[in-house]
Coordinates of N, CA and C and ligand atoms in Angstrom, one line a residue:
M1 N 0.1 69.5 -29.3 CA -0.5 68.7 -28.2 C 0.3 69.1 -26.9
K2 N -0.4 69.8 -26.0 CA 0.3 70.2 -24.8 C 0.0 69.2 -23.7
R3 N 1.1 68.7 -23.1 CA 1.0 67.5 -22.2 C 1.3 68.0 -20.7
I4 N 0.4 67.6 -19.9 CA 0.4 68.0 -18.5 C 0.8 66.8 -17.6
L5 N 1.6 67.1 -16.6 CA 2.0 66.0 -15.7 C 1.8 66.4 -14.2
T6 N 1.1 65.5 -13.5 CA 1.0 65.7 -12.0 C 1.1 64.4 -11.3
Y7 N 1.2 64.5 -9.9 CA 1.5 63.3 -9.1 C 0.6 63.4 -7.9
G8 N 0.3 62.2 -7.3 CA -0.4 62.2 -6.0 C -0.9 60.8 -5.6
T9 N -1.4 60.8 -4.4 CA -1.9 59.5 -3.9 C -3.4 59.3 -4.3
F10 N -4.1 60.4 -4.3 CA -5.5 60.4 -4.8 C -6.3 59.3 -4.1
D11 N -6.2 59.2 -2.8 CA -7.0 58.2 -2.0 C -8.3 58.8 -1.6
V12 N -9.3 57.9 -1.5 CA -10.7 58.3 -1.1 C -11.0 59.6 -1.9
L13 N -11.1 59.4 -3.2 CA -11.2 60.6 -4.2 C -12.3 61.6 -3.7
H14 N -12.0 62.8 -3.8 CA -13.0 63.9 -3.4 C -12.9 65.1 -4.3
Y15 N -13.8 66.0 -4.1 CA -13.9 67.1 -5.1 C -12.6 68.0 -5.1
G16 N -11.8 67.9 -4.1 CA -10.5 68.7 -4.1 C -9.6 68.1 -5.2
H17 N -9.6 66.8 -5.2 CA -8.8 66.1 -6.3 C -9.3 66.4 -7.7
I18 N -10.7 66.3 -7.8 CA -11.3 66.5 -9.1 C -11.0 68.0 -9.5
N19 N -11.1 68.9 -8.6 CA -10.8 70.3 -8.9 C -9.4 70.5 -9.5
L20 N -8.5 69.8 -8.9 CA -7.1 69.8 -9.3 C -6.9 69.2 -10.7
L21 N -7.5 68.0 -10.9 CA -7.4 67.3 -12.2 C -8.0 68.1 -13.3
K22 N -9.2 68.7 -13.0 CA -9.9 69.5 -14.0 C -9.1 70.7 -14.4
R23 N -8.6 71.4 -13.4 CA -7.8 72.7 -13.8 C -6.5 72.3 -14.5
A24 N -5.9 71.2 -14.1 CA -4.6 70.7 -14.7 C -4.9 70.4 -16.2
K25 N -6.0 69.7 -16.4 CA -6.3 69.3 -17.8 C -6.6 70.5 -18.6
A26 N -7.2 71.5 -18.0 CA -7.6 72.8 -18.8 C -6.4 73.6 -19.2
L27 N -5.2 73.2 -18.7 CA -4.0 73.9 -19.1 C -3.4 73.3 -20.4
G28 N -3.9 72.2 -20.8 CA -3.4 71.6 -22.0 C -4.4 70.6 -22.7
D29 N -3.8 69.5 -23.3 CA -4.6 68.6 -24.0 C -4.6 67.2 -23.5
Y30 N -3.5 66.9 -22.8 CA -3.3 65.5 -22.4 C -2.8 65.5 -20.9
L31 N -3.5 64.8 -20.0 CA -3.1 64.8 -18.6 C -2.6 63.5 -18.2
I32 N -1.3 63.5 -17.7 CA -0.7 62.2 -17.2 C -0.6 62.4 -15.7
V33 N -1.1 61.4 -15.0 CA -1.1 61.4 -13.5 C -0.1 60.3 -13.0
G34 N 0.9 60.7 -12.2 CA 1.8 59.8 -11.6 C 1.1 59.4 -10.2
L35 N 0.6 58.2 -10.2 CA -0.1 57.8 -9.0 C 0.8 57.0 -8.0
S36 N 0.8 57.5 -6.8 CA 1.8 56.9 -5.8 C 1.4 55.5 -5.5
T37 N 2.4 54.6 -5.7 CA 2.2 53.2 -5.4 C 2.1 53.0 -3.9
D38 N 1.6 51.8 -3.5 CA 1.5 51.6 -2.0 C 2.9 51.6 -1.3
N39 N 3.9 51.1 -2.0 CA 5.2 51.2 -1.5 C 5.7 52.7 -1.3
F40 N 5.4 53.5 -2.3 CA 5.8 54.9 -2.3 C 5.0 55.6 -1.2
N41 N 3.8 55.2 -1.0 CA 3.0 55.8 0.1 C 3.7 55.6 1.4
N42 N 4.3 54.4 1.6 CA 5.0 54.1 2.8 C 6.2 55.1 3.0
I43 N 6.8 55.3 1.9 CA 8.0 56.3 1.9 C 7.5 57.7 2.3
K44 N 6.3 58.0 1.8 CA 5.7 59.3 2.1 C 5.0 59.3 3.5
N45 N 5.1 58.2 4.2 CA 4.4 58.1 5.4 C 2.9 58.3 5.3
K46 N 2.3 57.8 4.2 CA 0.9 58.0 3.9 C 0.3 56.6 3.8
K47 N -0.8 56.3 4.6 CA -1.4 55.0 4.4 C -2.7 55.3 3.6
S48 N -2.9 54.6 2.5 CA -4.1 54.9 1.8 C -5.1 53.8 2.1
Y49 N -6.4 54.2 2.0 CA -7.5 53.2 2.2 C -7.6 52.2 1.1
Y50 N -7.5 52.8 -0.2 CA -7.6 52.0 -1.4 C -6.2 51.6 -1.8
S51 N -6.1 50.4 -2.4 CA -4.8 49.9 -3.0 C -4.5 50.8 -4.2
F52 N -3.2 50.6 -4.7 CA -2.8 51.3 -5.9 C -3.7 51.0 -7.1
Y53 N -4.1 49.7 -7.2 CA -4.9 49.3 -8.4 C -6.3 49.8 -8.3
Q54 N -6.8 49.9 -7.0 CA -8.2 50.4 -6.9 C -8.2 51.9 -7.2
R55 N -7.1 52.6 -6.7 CA -7.0 54.1 -7.0 C -6.7 54.3 -8.4
K56 N -6.0 53.5 -9.1 CA -5.7 53.6 -10.5 C -7.0 53.4 -11.3
L57 N -7.8 52.4 -11.0 CA -9.1 52.2 -11.7 C -10.0 53.4 -11.6
I58 N -10.0 54.0 -10.4 CA -10.9 55.2 -10.1 C -10.4 56.3 -11.0
L59 N -9.1 56.6 -10.9 CA -8.5 57.7 -11.7 C -8.7 57.6 -13.2
E60 N -8.5 56.4 -13.7 CA -8.7 56.1 -15.1 C -10.1 56.3 -15.6
S61 N -11.0 56.4 -14.7 CA -12.4 56.6 -15.1 C -12.8 58.1 -15.1
I62 N -11.9 58.9 -14.8 CA -12.1 60.4 -14.8 C -11.9 61.0 -16.1
R63 N -12.8 61.8 -16.6 CA -12.7 62.3 -18.0 C -11.5 63.1 -18.2
Y64 N -11.0 63.8 -17.2 CA -9.8 64.7 -17.3 C -8.5 63.9 -17.4
V65 N -8.5 62.7 -17.0 CA -7.2 61.9 -16.9 C -7.0 61.1 -18.2
D66 N -5.9 61.2 -18.8 CA -5.6 60.5 -20.1 C -4.7 59.3 -19.9
L67 N -3.8 59.4 -18.9 CA -2.9 58.3 -18.6 C -2.5 58.3 -17.1
V68 N -2.5 57.1 -16.5 CA -2.0 57.0 -15.1 C -0.8 56.1 -15.1
I69 N 0.3 56.7 -14.5 CA 1.6 55.9 -14.4 C 1.9 55.8 -13.0
P70 N 2.7 54.7 -12.6 CA 3.0 54.6 -11.2 C 4.1 55.6 -10.7
E71 N 3.8 56.2 -9.5 CA 4.9 57.0 -8.9 C 5.5 56.2 -7.8
E72 N 6.8 55.8 -8.1 CA 7.5 54.9 -7.1 C 8.6 55.6 -6.3
S73 N 9.0 56.8 -6.8 CA 10.1 57.5 -6.0 C 10.0 59.0 -6.2
W74 N 10.7 59.7 -5.3 CA 10.7 61.2 -5.5 C 11.5 61.5 -6.7
E75 N 12.5 60.7 -7.1 CA 13.5 61.0 -8.1 C 13.0 60.8 -9.5
Q76 N 11.8 60.2 -9.7 CA 11.5 59.8 -11.1 C 10.9 61.0 -12.0
K77 N 10.7 62.1 -11.4 CA 10.0 63.2 -12.1 C 10.7 63.7 -13.3
I78 N 12.1 63.9 -13.2 CA 12.9 64.4 -14.3 C 12.8 63.4 -15.5
H79 N 12.9 62.1 -15.1 CA 12.8 61.1 -16.2 C 11.4 61.2 -16.8
D80 N 10.4 61.2 -16.0 CA 9.0 61.2 -16.5 C 8.7 62.4 -17.4
I81 N 9.2 63.6 -17.0 CA 9.0 64.8 -17.8 C 9.6 64.6 -19.2
K82 N 10.8 64.0 -19.3 CA 11.5 63.8 -20.6 C 10.7 62.7 -21.3
F83 N 10.5 61.5 -20.6 CA 9.9 60.4 -21.3 C 8.5 60.6 -21.9
Y84 N 7.7 61.4 -21.1 CA 6.3 61.6 -21.5 C 6.2 63.0 -22.2
K85 N 7.4 63.7 -22.4 CA 7.4 65.0 -23.1 C 6.4 66.0 -22.4
A86 N 6.4 66.0 -21.1 CA 5.5 66.9 -20.4 C 5.9 68.4 -20.7
D87 N 4.9 69.2 -20.9 CA 5.2 70.7 -21.1 C 5.0 71.5 -19.8
I88 N 4.0 70.9 -19.0 CA 3.7 71.6 -17.7 C 3.6 70.6 -16.6
F89 N 4.3 70.9 -15.5 CA 4.2 70.1 -14.3 C 3.3 70.8 -13.3
V90 N 2.2 70.2 -12.8 CA 1.2 70.9 -12.0 C 1.1 70.2 -10.7
M91 N 1.0 71.0 -9.6 CA 0.7 70.4 -8.3 C -0.1 71.4 -7.5
G92 N -0.8 71.0 -6.5 CA -1.5 71.9 -5.6 C -0.5 72.7 -4.9
D93 N -1.0 74.0 -4.4 CA 0.0 74.9 -3.9 C 0.4 74.5 -2.4
D94 N -0.1 73.4 -1.9 CA 0.5 72.9 -0.6 C 1.9 72.5 -0.9
W95 N 2.3 72.3 -2.2 CA 3.6 71.9 -2.6 C 4.4 73.1 -3.2
E96 N 3.9 74.3 -3.0 CA 4.5 75.5 -3.6 C 6.0 75.6 -3.4
G97 N 6.7 75.7 -4.5 CA 8.2 75.8 -4.4 C 9.0 74.5 -4.3
K98 N 8.3 73.4 -3.9 CA 9.0 72.2 -3.7 C 9.6 71.6 -4.9
F99 N 9.0 71.9 -6.1 CA 9.4 71.2 -7.3 C 10.0 72.2 -8.3
D100 N 10.4 73.4 -7.8 CA 10.9 74.5 -8.7 C 12.2 74.0 -9.5
F101 N 12.8 73.0 -8.9 CA 14.1 72.5 -9.5 C 13.8 71.9 -10.9
L102 N 12.5 71.6 -11.1 CA 12.1 70.9 -12.4 C 11.9 72.0 -13.5
S103 N 12.1 73.3 -13.1 CA 11.8 74.4 -14.1 C 12.7 74.4 -15.3
K104 N 13.8 73.7 -15.2 CA 14.7 73.5 -16.4 C 14.1 72.6 -17.4
Q105 N 13.3 71.7 -16.9 CA 12.7 70.7 -17.8 C 11.4 71.1 -18.4
C106 N 10.6 71.9 -17.6 CA 9.2 72.3 -18.1 C 8.6 73.4 -17.2
D107 N 7.5 73.9 -17.7 CA 6.9 74.9 -16.8 C 6.3 74.3 -15.6
I108 N 6.3 75.0 -14.5 CA 5.8 74.5 -13.2 C 4.7 75.4 -12.8
I109 N 3.5 74.8 -12.5 CA 2.3 75.6 -12.0 C 1.8 74.9 -10.8
Y110 N 1.7 75.8 -9.7 CA 1.0 75.3 -8.5 C -0.4 75.9 -8.4
L111 N -1.4 75.1 -8.3 CA -2.7 75.6 -8.3 C -3.3 75.7 -6.9
P112 N -4.1 76.6 -6.6 CA -4.7 76.8 -5.2 C -5.3 75.5 -4.8
R113 N -5.0 75.0 -3.6 CA -5.6 73.8 -3.1 C -7.0 74.1 -2.7
T114 N -7.9 73.1 -2.9 CA -9.3 73.3 -2.5 C -9.4 73.2 -1.0
P115 N -9.9 74.2 -0.3 CA -9.9 74.2 1.2 C -10.9 73.2 1.7
E116 N -10.7 72.9 3.0 CA -11.6 72.1 3.8 C -11.9 70.7 3.4
I117 N -11.2 70.2 2.5 CA -11.5 68.8 2.1 C -10.1 68.0 2.0
S118 N -10.1 66.8 2.5 CA -8.9 66.0 2.3 C -9.4 64.5 2.4
S119 N -8.5 63.6 2.0 CA -8.9 62.2 2.1 C -9.1 61.8 3.6
T120 N -8.3 62.3 4.5 CA -8.4 62.0 5.9 C -9.8 62.6 6.4
Q121 N -10.1 63.8 6.1 CA -11.4 64.4 6.5 C -12.5 63.6 6.0
T122 N -12.4 63.2 4.7 CA -13.5 62.4 4.1 C -13.8 61.2 4.8
R123 N -12.7 60.5 5.3 CA -12.8 59.3 6.0 C -13.5 59.5 7.4
V124 N -13.2 60.7 8.0 CA -13.8 61.0 9.3 C -15.3 61.2 9.0
Y125 N -15.7 61.9 8.0 CA -17.1 62.1 7.7 C -17.8 60.8 7.5
I126 N -17.2 59.9 6.7 CA -17.8 58.6 6.4 C -18.0 57.8 7.7
N127 N -17.0 57.8 8.6 CA -17.1 57.0 9.8 C -18.1 57.6 10.7
E128 N -18.3 58.9 10.8 CA -19.3 59.6 11.6 C -20.7 59.2 11.0
Y129 N -20.8 59.2 9.7 CA -22.1 58.9 9.1 C -22.5 57.4 9.4
I130 N -21.5 56.5 9.4 CA -21.8 55.1 9.7 C -22.2 55.0 11.2
A131 N -21.5 55.7 12.0 CA -21.8 55.6 13.5 C -23.2 56.1 13.7
N132 N -23.6 57.2 13.0 CA -25.0 57.7 13.2 C -26.0 56.7 12.7
I133 N -25.8 56.0 11.6 CA -26.7 55.0 11.1 C -26.9 53.9 12.2
N134 N -25.8 53.4 12.7 CA -25.8 52.3 13.7 C -26.6 52.8 14.9
L135 N -26.5 54.2 15.2 CA -27.2 54.7 16.4 C -28.7 54.6 16.3
Y136 N -29.2 54.7 15.1 CA -30.7 54.7 14.9 C -31.2 53.3 14.6
K137 N -30.3 52.3 14.5 CA -30.8 50.9 14.2 C -31.6 50.4 15.3
Ligands
LIG1 N1 -5.3 68.6 -3.6 C1 -6.0 69.8 -3.7 N2 -7.0 70.1 -2.8 C2 -7.2 69.3 -1.8 C3 -6.5 68.1 -1.6 C4 -5.5 67.8 -2.6 O1 -5.8 70.6 -4.7 N3 -8.2 69.6 -0.9 C5 -4.2 68.3 -4.6 C6 -2.8 68.2 -3.9 O2 -2.3 69.5 -3.8 C7 -2.1 67.4 -5.0 C8 -3.2 66.5 -5.5 O3 -4.5 67.1 -5.2 O4 -1.6 68.2 -6.0 C9 -3.2 65.1 -4.9 O5 -3.2 65.2 -3.5 P1 -2.7 63.9 -2.6 O6 -3.3 62.7 -3.1 O7 -2.8 64.3 -1.2 O8 -1.2 63.9 -3.1 P2 0.1 64.1 -2.2 O9 0.1 63.2 -1.0 O10 0.2 65.5 -2.0 O11 1.3 63.5 -3.1 O12 5.3 63.6 -5.7 C10 4.1 64.3 -5.3 C11 3.3 63.5 -4.3 O13 3.0 62.2 -4.7 C12 2.0 64.3 -4.0

């Protein structure tokens, strides 16, 4: 059983996230996602639209995801790799090189980030769509 570990905020879920989760799962048999808590988002200077529990509910409904754990600090990865017996640590390549220090614990794979889509961009699209609806009312 090959176990894969990844982390993220996964706010306003979009196809870039799904692409990452799908490819991560394809590398093994069991995908664990460390989901940034609202407090850790503050540390990352990231404000998410959905709460941790809402984002957790959404992630747990995705067929590629087997387990969602809270990501509360930058430092927990080494513990998580050991505790969950992760064989591969996966991140999008916007993080290229940032987690190479974990290579003593497990394989590290950075997957190409899906271009042109982000949670922020998705929120812009939604706001523009709503503004257009109101325009024609
Ligand atoms: N991602 C992607 N393509 C996009 C957007 C995101 O492949 N268009 C990937 C990111 O590279 C990351 C994952 O999807 O691997 C989750 O992205 P975010 O929710 O933005 O996570 P981030 O804020 O990068 O947090 O300790 C690691 C951090 O928690 C990562």
